[in-house]
Amino acid sequence: MTAPDQHVLSLLPYEPVKASSPDESPEQDTVEPLKKAAPPLVMATMNVVLITPELSTAPPKPMPALNALVPSADINSQPRECAICFEKSQAKNLCGSTTCGSFFCNGCVQMYLQIKIQDGQVRRIRCPGLGCTAILSSHHIHGHVTTDHFQRYLELKEKVRSGRVCPPCGQPVTSTGRKIHCQACTATTCGDCGEPYHLFGCKDVSYKTWRQQTEHDVRSCPNCHVDIEKHGGCTHMVCTHCEFEFCWLCRVSWDRHTDAMCKPLAFLESESTSLGPNAPIRAVTKSIVVVAATGVAAVSVGIAAAIAPPVLLYNGVKSLLHRRKQAKAIKKLESLRKLQAAA
């Protein structure tokens, strides 16, 4: 244990330590030498772990099960409550966060991480503690998910690091311009919108009109412009590529969003400049229709008020003259009948 090629990490009784910065780049998400602080999610029952220097460059190795480690006396003294399911469990079945001080049972942590991976939210997986912003390392994620899920996690992580992927097949690409040619599926697509490559730009009016006619529930992220397809759910969207949170209807940043902003008049007064070819256009159109309809109604009432009296007077005079003509015609007809009867 004192060999020169080994570092000894000894975890003292549970004591919160300073978390790593949430803004830490994904490229730094590897096991680093022990001169730095321990990752935020650690084994609550861990006592002593040996880490060799080779791990700093090699892929993360499988971690032993939590209940197979030597328990710590101070943590094992009593059962603790899981911060996710709120059920008490023995300390040997728990893991704890050194950042927020929360404890989680193994099953809840595994489910939490698998859901994050399935949803593609792998850029920065945070501690499941309420309000905790500490970022979990690949090393600890590997210790709580299955091999298949961890392989999927690594694939998604690589796609995020590469920055650009082929929209049809999802493979990383090295193209830097708007025209993307994928060597894997031989597809040529537009790097800005993800559609088949087109000569005219994505901001062209004719192209926006075409997208409005062809797309259904596919809209672009206002921040990174990656296309997002929505299948049910609420209007609170989180882009899995850049983690930007926005409203699906008005595309306003969620931290500045209110329900009133989705209404036409409020939308026009908002600070959002993301007027894409989707819901915002419909919101503006609806606003214009409402204003135009109100104006037309007001003008119609004014015209009716101005025209009604002359029209009523004209109809009255016309009816009076018509009745007089009818009376004269009836008198003439009666006179003719009397003459015929006398003859």
PDB file of N, CA and C in Angstrom, residues 142-230:
ATOM      1  N   HIS A 142     -20.459   5.270 -13.985  1.00  0.00           N
ATOM      2  CA  HIS A 142     -20.179   3.888 -14.373  1.00  0.00           C
ATOM      3  C   HIS A 142     -20.493   2.920 -13.244  1.00  0.00           C
ATOM      4  N   GLY A 143     -20.330   3.350 -12.019  1.00  0.00           N
ATOM      5  CA  GLY A 143     -20.564   2.466 -10.888  1.00  0.00           C
ATOM      6  C   GLY A 143     -22.018   2.262 -10.535  1.00  0.00           C
ATOM      7  N   HIS A 144     -22.931   2.970 -11.206  1.00  0.00           N
ATOM      8  CA  HIS A 144     -24.343   2.890 -10.826  1.00  0.00           C
ATOM      9  C   HIS A 144     -25.269   2.520 -11.976  1.00  0.00           C
ATOM     10  N   VAL A 145     -24.747   2.273 -13.169  1.00  0.00           N
ATOM     11  CA  VAL A 145     -25.596   1.919 -14.302  1.00  0.00           C
ATOM     12  C   VAL A 145     -25.091   0.624 -14.924  1.00  0.00           C
ATOM     13  N   THR A 146     -25.921   0.046 -15.778  1.00  0.00           N
ATOM     14  CA  THR A 146     -25.542  -1.183 -16.463  1.00  0.00           C
ATOM     15  C   THR A 146     -24.506  -0.888 -17.543  1.00  0.00           C
ATOM     16  N   THR A 147     -23.899  -1.935 -18.063  1.00  0.00           N
ATOM     17  CA  THR A 147     -22.884  -1.769 -19.104  1.00  0.00           C
ATOM     18  C   THR A 147     -23.469  -1.133 -20.357  1.00  0.00           C
ATOM     19  N   ASP A 148     -24.686  -1.551 -20.742  1.00  0.00           N
ATOM     20  CA  ASP A 148     -25.325  -0.998 -21.938  1.00  0.00           C
ATOM     21  C   ASP A 148     -25.603   0.492 -21.774  1.00  0.00           C
ATOM     22  N   HIS A 149     -26.114   0.870 -20.606  1.00  0.00           N
ATOM     23  CA  HIS A 149     -26.409   2.284 -20.380  1.00  0.00           C
ATOM     24  C   HIS A 149     -25.125   3.113 -20.358  1.00  0.00           C
ATOM     25  N   PHE A 150     -24.070   2.574 -19.777  1.00  0.00           N
ATOM     26  CA  PHE A 150     -22.826   3.334 -19.730  1.00  0.00           C
ATOM     27  C   PHE A 150     -22.212   3.464 -21.116  1.00  0.00           C
ATOM     28  N   GLN A 151     -22.349   2.441 -21.954  1.00  0.00           N
ATOM     29  CA  GLN A 151     -21.858   2.526 -23.323  1.00  0.00           C
ATOM     30  C   GLN A 151     -22.626   3.591 -24.095  1.00  0.00           C
ATOM     31  N   ARG A 152     -23.948   3.630 -23.869  1.00  0.00           N
ATOM     32  CA  ARG A 152     -24.762   4.668 -24.500  1.00  0.00           C
ATOM     33  C   ARG A 152     -24.352   6.055 -23.996  1.00  0.00           C
ATOM     34  N   TYR A 153     -24.045   6.144 -22.727  1.00  0.00           N
ATOM     35  CA  TYR A 153     -23.597   7.409 -22.135  1.00  0.00           C
ATOM     36  C   TYR A 153     -22.315   7.898 -22.806  1.00  0.00           C
ATOM     37  N   LEU A 154     -21.356   6.995 -23.012  1.00  0.00           N
ATOM     38  CA  LEU A 154     -20.095   7.374 -23.650  1.00  0.00           C
ATOM     39  C   LEU A 154     -20.311   7.812 -25.092  1.00  0.00           C
ATOM     40  N   GLU A 155     -21.219   7.120 -25.805  1.00  0.00           N
ATOM     41  CA  GLU A 155     -21.495   7.490 -27.192  1.00  0.00           C
ATOM     42  C   GLU A 155     -22.096   8.889 -27.274  1.00  0.00           C
ATOM     43  N   LEU A 156     -23.086   9.159 -26.412  1.00  0.00           N
ATOM     44  CA  LEU A 156     -23.710  10.481 -26.418  1.00  0.00           C
ATOM     45  C   LEU A 156     -22.722  11.560 -25.987  1.00  0.00           C
ATOM     46  N   LYS A 157     -21.878  11.219 -25.038  1.00  0.00           N
ATOM     47  CA  LYS A 157     -20.881  12.178 -24.565  1.00  0.00           C
ATOM     48  C   LYS A 157     -19.925  12.557 -25.683  1.00  0.00           C
ATOM     49  N   GLU A 158     -19.536  11.589 -26.486  1.00  0.00           N
ATOM     50  CA  GLU A 158     -18.622  11.849 -27.593  1.00  0.00           C
ATOM     51  C   GLU A 158     -19.289  12.731 -28.644  1.00  0.00           C
ATOM     52  N   LYS A 159     -20.582  12.507 -28.870  1.00  0.00           N
ATOM     53  CA  LYS A 159     -21.303  13.339 -29.831  1.00  0.00           C
ATOM     54  C   LYS A 159     -21.377  14.783 -29.354  1.00  0.00           C
ATOM     55  N   VAL A 160     -21.583  14.958 -28.059  1.00  0.00           N
ATOM     56  CA  VAL A 160     -21.635  16.313 -27.510  1.00  0.00           C
ATOM     57  C   VAL A 160     -20.277  16.991 -27.631  1.00  0.00           C
ATOM     58  N   ARG A 161     -19.204  16.238 -27.364  1.00  0.00           N
ATOM     59  CA  ARG A 161     -17.859  16.805 -27.455  1.00  0.00           C
ATOM     60  C   ARG A 161     -17.518  17.191 -28.891  1.00  0.00           C
ATOM     61  N   SER A 162     -17.909  16.369 -29.848  1.00  0.00           N
ATOM     62  CA  SER A 162     -17.577  16.646 -31.244  1.00  0.00           C
ATOM     63  C   SER A 162     -18.293  17.879 -31.755  1.00  0.00           C
ATOM     64  N   GLY A 163     -19.425  18.226 -31.151  1.00  0.00           N
ATOM     65  CA  GLY A 163     -20.124  19.449 -31.521  1.00  0.00           C
ATOM     66  C   GLY A 163     -21.099  19.283 -32.661  1.00  0.00           C
ATOM     67  N   ARG A 164     -20.813  18.446 -33.647  1.00  0.00           N
ATOM     68  CA  ARG A 164     -21.702  18.301 -34.796  1.00  0.00           C
ATOM     69  C   ARG A 164     -21.904  16.814 -35.081  1.00  0.00           C
ATOM     70  N   VAL A 165     -23.128  16.478 -35.406  1.00  0.00           N
ATOM     71  CA  VAL A 165     -23.464  15.103 -35.751  1.00  0.00           C
ATOM     72  C   VAL A 165     -24.289  15.112 -37.020  1.00  0.00           C
ATOM     73  N   CYS A 166     -24.314  13.983 -37.692  1.00  0.00           N
ATOM     74  CA  CYS A 166     -25.135  13.831 -38.890  1.00  0.00           C
ATOM     75  C   CYS A 166     -26.589  13.672 -38.460  1.00  0.00           C
ATOM     76  N   PRO A 167     -27.523  14.520 -38.913  1.00  0.00           N
ATOM     77  CA  PRO A 167     -28.924  14.411 -38.483  1.00  0.00           C
ATOM     78  C   PRO A 167     -29.573  13.067 -38.800  1.00  0.00           C
ATOM     79  N   PRO A 168     -29.350  12.452 -39.981  1.00  0.00           N
ATOM     80  CA  PRO A 168     -30.023  11.175 -40.249  1.00  0.00           C
ATOM     81  C   PRO A 168     -29.539  10.014 -39.392  1.00  0.00           C
ATOM     82  N   CYS A 169     -28.205   9.861 -39.227  1.00  0.00           N
ATOM     83  CA  CYS A 169     -27.694   8.679 -38.531  1.00  0.00           C
ATOM     84  C   CYS A 169     -27.111   8.981 -37.159  1.00  0.00           C
ATOM     85  N   GLY A 170     -26.866  10.245 -36.838  1.00  0.00           N
ATOM     86  CA  GLY A 170     -26.368  10.610 -35.523  1.00  0.00           C
ATOM     87  C   GLY A 170     -24.882  10.402 -35.318  1.00  0.00           C
ATOM     88  N   GLN A 171     -24.127  10.084 -36.372  1.00  0.00           N
ATOM     89  CA  GLN A 171     -22.689   9.873 -36.234  1.00  0.00           C
ATOM     90  C   GLN A 171     -21.949  11.216 -36.232  1.00  0.00           C
ATOM     91  N   PRO A 172     -20.855  11.328 -35.447  1.00  0.00           N
ATOM     92  CA  PRO A 172     -20.087  12.577 -35.431  1.00  0.00           C
ATOM     93  C   PRO A 172     -19.505  12.881 -36.809  1.00  0.00           C
ATOM     94  N   VAL A 173     -19.455  14.160 -37.157  1.00  0.00           N
ATOM     95  CA  VAL A 173     -18.899  14.599 -38.434  1.00  0.00           C
ATOM     96  C   VAL A 173     -17.871  15.688 -38.161  1.00  0.00           C
ATOM     97  N   THR A 174     -16.977  15.881 -39.109  1.00  0.00           N
ATOM     98  CA  THR A 174     -15.903  16.864 -38.958  1.00  0.00           C
ATOM     99  C   THR A 174     -16.126  18.101 -39.805  1.00  0.00           C
ATOM    100  N   SER A 175     -17.207  18.167 -40.556  1.00  0.00           N
ATOM    101  CA  SER A 175     -17.469  19.323 -41.409  1.00  0.00           C
ATOM    102  C   SER A 175     -17.665  20.570 -40.561  1.00  0.00           C
ATOM    103  N   THR A 176     -17.114  21.688 -41.029  1.00  0.00           N
ATOM    104  CA  THR A 176     -17.242  22.945 -40.294  1.00  0.00           C
ATOM    105  C   THR A 176     -18.174  23.932 -40.979  1.00  0.00           C
ATOM    106  N   GLY A 177     -18.450  23.757 -42.254  1.00  0.00           N
ATOM    107  CA  GLY A 177     -19.333  24.666 -42.971  1.00  0.00           C
ATOM    108  C   GLY A 177     -20.791  24.275 -42.829  1.00  0.00           C
ATOM    109  N   ARG A 178     -21.643  24.959 -43.600  1.00  0.00           N
ATOM    110  CA  ARG A 178     -23.078  24.655 -43.548  1.00  0.00           C
ATOM    111  C   ARG A 178     -23.385  23.333 -44.237  1.00  0.00           C
ATOM    112  N   LYS A 179     -22.587  22.947 -45.203  1.00  0.00           N
ATOM    113  CA  LYS A 179     -22.801  21.692 -45.915  1.00  0.00           C
ATOM    114  C   LYS A 179     -22.094  20.563 -45.181  1.00  0.00           C
ATOM    115  N   ILE A 180     -22.857  19.579 -44.709  1.00  0.00           N
ATOM    116  CA  ILE A 180     -22.307  18.445 -43.961  1.00  0.00           C
ATOM    117  C   ILE A 180     -22.441  17.180 -44.803  1.00  0.00           C
ATOM    118  N   HIS A 181     -21.323  16.513 -45.026  1.00  0.00           N
ATOM    119  CA  HIS A 181     -21.345  15.230 -45.735  1.00  0.00           C
ATOM    120  C   HIS A 181     -20.883  14.146 -44.775  1.00  0.00           C
ATOM    121  N   CYS A 182     -21.753  13.173 -44.510  1.00  0.00           N
ATOM    122  CA  CYS A 182     -21.458  12.100 -43.565  1.00  0.00           C
ATOM    123  C   CYS A 182     -20.821  10.929 -44.299  1.00  0.00           C
ATOM    124  N   GLN A 183     -19.679  10.486 -43.807  1.00  0.00           N
ATOM    125  CA  GLN A 183     -19.001   9.341 -44.405  1.00  0.00           C
ATOM    126  C   GLN A 183     -19.693   8.030 -44.050  1.00  0.00           C
ATOM    127  N   ALA A 184     -20.438   8.019 -42.938  1.00  0.00           N
ATOM    128  CA  ALA A 184     -21.072   6.777 -42.491  1.00  0.00           C
ATOM    129  C   ALA A 184     -22.291   6.424 -43.333  1.00  0.00           C
ATOM    130  N   CYS A 185     -23.181   7.395 -43.552  1.00  0.00           N
ATOM    131  CA  CYS A 185     -24.421   7.110 -44.301  1.00  0.00           C
ATOM    132  C   CYS A 185     -24.466   7.818 -45.642  1.00  0.00           C
ATOM    133  N   THR A 186     -23.406   8.557 -45.994  1.00  0.00           N
ATOM    134  CA  THR A 186     -23.264   9.278 -47.268  1.00  0.00           C
ATOM    135  C   THR A 186     -24.342  10.334 -47.469  1.00  0.00           C
ATOM    136  N   ALA A 187     -25.003  10.767 -46.411  1.00  0.00           N
ATOM    137  CA  ALA A 187     -26.033  11.803 -46.536  1.00  0.00           C
ATOM    138  C   ALA A 187     -25.382  13.179 -46.531  1.00  0.00           C
ATOM    139  N   THR A 188     -25.968  14.101 -47.287  1.00  0.00           N
ATOM    140  CA  THR A 188     -25.504  15.487 -47.324  1.00  0.00           C
ATOM    141  C   THR A 188     -26.611  16.370 -46.774  1.00  0.00           C
ATOM    142  N   THR A 189     -26.355  17.014 -45.655  1.00  0.00           N
ATOM    143  CA  THR A 189     -27.382  17.790 -44.968  1.00  0.00           C
ATOM    144  C   THR A 189     -26.881  19.192 -44.674  1.00  0.00           C
ATOM    145  N   CYS A 190     -27.824  20.042 -44.262  1.00  0.00           N
ATOM    146  CA  CYS A 190     -27.508  21.413 -43.864  1.00  0.00           C
ATOM    147  C   CYS A 190     -27.144  21.423 -42.384  1.00  0.00           C
ATOM    148  N   GLY A 191     -25.995  21.990 -42.050  1.00  0.00           N
ATOM    149  CA  GLY A 191     -25.552  22.004 -40.664  1.00  0.00           C
ATOM    150  C   GLY A 191     -26.330  22.950 -39.781  1.00  0.00           C
ATOM    151  N   ASP A 192     -27.087  23.885 -40.359  1.00  0.00           N
ATOM    152  CA  ASP A 192     -27.846  24.849 -39.570  1.00  0.00           C
ATOM    153  C   ASP A 192     -29.225  24.344 -39.188  1.00  0.00           C
ATOM    154  N   CYS A 193     -29.889  23.639 -40.104  1.00  0.00           N
ATOM    155  CA  CYS A 193     -31.269  23.223 -39.837  1.00  0.00           C
ATOM    156  C   CYS A 193     -31.448  21.715 -39.821  1.00  0.00           C
ATOM    157  N   GLY A 194     -30.468  20.930 -40.311  1.00  0.00           N
ATOM    158  CA  GLY A 194     -30.580  19.480 -40.302  1.00  0.00           C
ATOM    159  C   GLY A 194     -31.349  18.893 -41.461  1.00  0.00           C
ATOM    160  N   GLU A 195     -31.897  19.734 -42.333  1.00  0.00           N
ATOM    161  CA  GLU A 195     -32.633  19.243 -43.495  1.00  0.00           C
ATOM    162  C   GLU A 195     -31.646  18.862 -44.601  1.00  0.00           C
ATOM    163  N   PRO A 196     -32.115  18.127 -45.639  1.00  0.00           N
ATOM    164  CA  PRO A 196     -31.246  17.869 -46.790  1.00  0.00           C
ATOM    165  C   PRO A 196     -30.659  19.178 -47.317  1.00  0.00           C
ATOM    166  N   TYR A 197     -29.426  19.134 -47.737  1.00  0.00           N
ATOM    167  CA  TYR A 197     -28.709  20.365 -48.089  1.00  0.00           C
ATOM    168  C   TYR A 197     -29.444  21.142 -49.172  1.00  0.00           C
ATOM    169  N   HIS A 198     -29.543  22.462 -48.974  1.00  0.00           N
ATOM    170  CA  HIS A 198     -30.209  23.351 -49.915  1.00  0.00           C
ATOM    171  C   HIS A 198     -29.295  24.532 -50.192  1.00  0.00           C
ATOM    172  N   LEU A 199     -29.331  25.046 -51.421  1.00  0.00           N
ATOM    173  CA  LEU A 199     -28.441  26.127 -51.816  1.00  0.00           C
ATOM    174  C   LEU A 199     -28.801  27.431 -51.119  1.00  0.00           C
ATOM    175  N   PHE A 200     -30.094  27.729 -50.997  1.00  0.00           N
ATOM    176  CA  PHE A 200     -30.492  28.981 -50.344  1.00  0.00           C
ATOM    177  C   PHE A 200     -30.351  28.845 -48.834  1.00  0.00           C
ATOM    178  N   GLY A 201     -30.083  29.944 -48.161  1.00  0.00           N
ATOM    179  CA  GLY A 201     -29.851  29.933 -46.722  1.00  0.00           C
ATOM    180  C   GLY A 201     -31.093  29.601 -45.923  1.00  0.00           C
ATOM    181  N   CYS A 202     -30.878  29.237 -44.658  1.00  0.00           N
ATOM    182  CA  CYS A 202     -31.998  28.852 -43.792  1.00  0.00           C
ATOM    183  C   CYS A 202     -32.881  30.040 -43.436  1.00  0.00           C
ATOM    184  N   LYS A 203     -32.353  31.271 -43.575  1.00  0.00           N
ATOM    185  CA  LYS A 203     -33.138  32.464 -43.266  1.00  0.00           C
ATOM    186  C   LYS A 203     -33.904  32.979 -44.475  1.00  0.00           C
ATOM    187  N   ASP A 204     -33.775  32.296 -45.602  1.00  0.00           N
ATOM    188  CA  ASP A 204     -34.489  32.699 -46.804  1.00  0.00           C
ATOM    189  C   ASP A 204     -35.993  32.565 -46.594  1.00  0.00           C
ATOM    190  N   VAL A 205     -36.760  33.533 -47.090  1.00  0.00           N
ATOM    191  CA  VAL A 205     -38.209  33.546 -46.872  1.00  0.00           C
ATOM    192  C   VAL A 205     -38.866  32.324 -47.493  1.00  0.00           C
ATOM    193  N   SER A 206     -38.439  31.948 -48.688  1.00  0.00           N
ATOM    194  CA  SER A 206     -39.045  30.796 -49.354  1.00  0.00           C
ATOM    195  C   SER A 206     -38.768  29.511 -48.586  1.00  0.00           C
ATOM    196  N   TYR A 207     -37.572  29.419 -47.983  1.00  0.00           N
ATOM    197  CA  TYR A 207     -37.251  28.224 -47.206  1.00  0.00           C
ATOM    198  C   TYR A 207     -38.087  28.167 -45.934  1.00  0.00           C
ATOM    199  N   LYS A 208     -38.260  29.302 -45.254  1.00  0.00           N
ATOM    200  CA  LYS A 208     -39.088  29.335 -44.053  1.00  0.00           C
ATOM    201  C   LYS A 208     -40.527  28.940 -44.378  1.00  0.00           C
ATOM    202  N   THR A 209     -41.027  29.414 -45.515  1.00  0.00           N
ATOM    203  CA  THR A 209     -42.388  29.048 -45.928  1.00  0.00           C
ATOM    204  C   THR A 209     -42.491  27.553 -46.170  1.00  0.00           C
ATOM    205  N   TRP A 210     -41.480  26.994 -46.812  1.00  0.00           N
ATOM    206  CA  TRP A 210     -41.480  25.547 -47.069  1.00  0.00           C
ATOM    207  C   TRP A 210     -41.464  24.764 -45.770  1.00  0.00           C
ATOM    208  N   ARG A 211     -40.674  25.202 -44.782  1.00  0.00           N
ATOM    209  CA  ARG A 211     -40.616  24.499 -43.500  1.00  0.00           C
ATOM    210  C   ARG A 211     -41.949  24.578 -42.771  1.00  0.00           C
ATOM    211  N   GLN A 212     -42.610  25.717 -42.855  1.00  0.00           N
ATOM    212  CA  GLN A 212     -43.912  25.854 -42.209  1.00  0.00           C
ATOM    213  C   GLN A 212     -44.918  24.870 -42.793  1.00  0.00           C
ATOM    214  N   GLN A 213     -44.809  24.614 -44.082  1.00  0.00           N
ATOM    215  CA  GLN A 213     -45.763  23.729 -44.746  1.00  0.00           C
ATOM    216  C   GLN A 213     -45.447  22.260 -44.510  1.00  0.00           C
ATOM    217  N   THR A 214     -44.190  21.930 -44.240  1.00  0.00           N
ATOM    218  CA  THR A 214     -43.804  20.520 -44.153  1.00  0.00           C
ATOM    219  C   THR A 214     -43.612  20.014 -42.734  1.00  0.00           C
ATOM    220  N   GLU A 215     -43.207  20.886 -41.809  1.00  0.00           N
ATOM    221  CA  GLU A 215     -42.904  20.404 -40.463  1.00  0.00           C
ATOM    222  C   GLU A 215     -44.168  20.299 -39.625  1.00  0.00           C
ATOM    223  N   HIS A 216     -44.115  19.476 -38.597  1.00  0.00           N
ATOM    224  CA  HIS A 216     -45.245  19.285 -37.690  1.00  0.00           C
ATOM    225  C   HIS A 216     -44.834  19.721 -36.286  1.00  0.00           C
ATOM    226  N   ASP A 217     -44.142  18.885 -35.578  1.00  0.00           N
ATOM    227  CA  ASP A 217     -43.701  19.216 -34.230  1.00  0.00           C
ATOM    228  C   ASP A 217     -42.181  19.244 -34.155  1.00  0.00           C
ATOM    229  N   VAL A 218     -41.547  19.817 -35.163  1.00  0.00           N
ATOM    230  CA  VAL A 218     -40.093  19.945 -35.179  1.00  0.00           C
ATOM    231  C   VAL A 218     -39.755  21.433 -35.205  1.00  0.00           C
ATOM    232  N   ARG A 219     -39.045  21.882 -34.183  1.00  0.00           N
ATOM    233  CA  ARG A 219     -38.646  23.279 -34.097  1.00  0.00           C
ATOM    234  C   ARG A 219     -37.185  23.346 -33.674  1.00  0.00           C
ATOM    235  N   SER A 220     -36.559  24.457 -33.924  1.00  0.00           N
ATOM    236  CA  SER A 220     -35.137  24.603 -33.612  1.00  0.00           C
ATOM    237  C   SER A 220     -34.946  25.258 -32.257  1.00  0.00           C
ATOM    238  N   CYS A 221     -33.855  24.889 -31.599  1.00  0.00           N
ATOM    239  CA  CYS A 221     -33.502  25.494 -30.315  1.00  0.00           C
ATOM    240  C   CYS A 221     -33.110  26.950 -30.546  1.00  0.00           C
ATOM    241  N   PRO A 222     -33.670  27.899 -29.794  1.00  0.00           N
ATOM    242  CA  PRO A 222     -33.317  29.313 -30.000  1.00  0.00           C
ATOM    243  C   PRO A 222     -31.857  29.620 -29.711  1.00  0.00           C
ATOM    244  N   ASN A 223     -31.175  28.745 -28.968  1.00  0.00           N
ATOM    245  CA  ASN A 223     -29.797  29.023 -28.569  1.00  0.00           C
ATOM    246  C   ASN A 223     -28.774  28.432 -29.540  1.00  0.00           C
ATOM    247  N   CYS A 224     -28.898  27.125 -29.834  1.00  0.00           N
ATOM    248  CA  CYS A 224     -27.906  26.469 -30.702  1.00  0.00           C
ATOM    249  C   CYS A 224     -28.482  26.095 -32.064  1.00  0.00           C
ATOM    250  N   HIS A 225     -29.804  26.278 -32.251  1.00  0.00           N
ATOM    251  CA  HIS A 225     -30.481  26.060 -33.536  1.00  0.00           C
ATOM    252  C   HIS A 225     -30.502  24.598 -33.977  1.00  0.00           C
ATOM    253  N   VAL A 226     -30.311  23.682 -33.038  1.00  0.00           N
ATOM    254  CA  VAL A 226     -30.456  22.258 -33.346  1.00  0.00           C
ATOM    255  C   VAL A 226     -31.944  21.917 -33.384  1.00  0.00           C
ATOM    256  N   ASP A 227     -32.374  21.126 -34.357  1.00  0.00           N
ATOM    257  CA  ASP A 227     -33.780  20.770 -34.481  1.00  0.00           C
ATOM    258  C   ASP A 227     -34.207  19.854 -33.345  1.00  0.00           C
ATOM    259  N   ILE A 228     -35.405  20.111 -32.804  1.00  0.00           N
ATOM    260  CA  ILE A 228     -35.963  19.331 -31.706  1.00  0.00           C
ATOM    261  C   ILE A 228     -37.355  18.868 -32.106  1.00  0.00           C
ATOM    262  N   GLU A 229     -37.621  17.582 -31.925  1.00  0.00           N
ATOM    263  CA  GLU A 229     -38.937  17.025 -32.212  1.00  0.00           C
ATOM    264  C   GLU A 229     -39.657  16.743 -30.903  1.00  0.00           C
ATOM    265  N   LYS A 230     -40.886  17.200 -30.788  1.00  0.00           N
ATOM    266  CA  LYS A 230     -41.643  17.095 -29.540  1.00  0.00           C
ATOM    267  C   LYS A 230     -42.727  16.037 -29.683  1.00  0.00           C
TER     268      LYS A 230
END
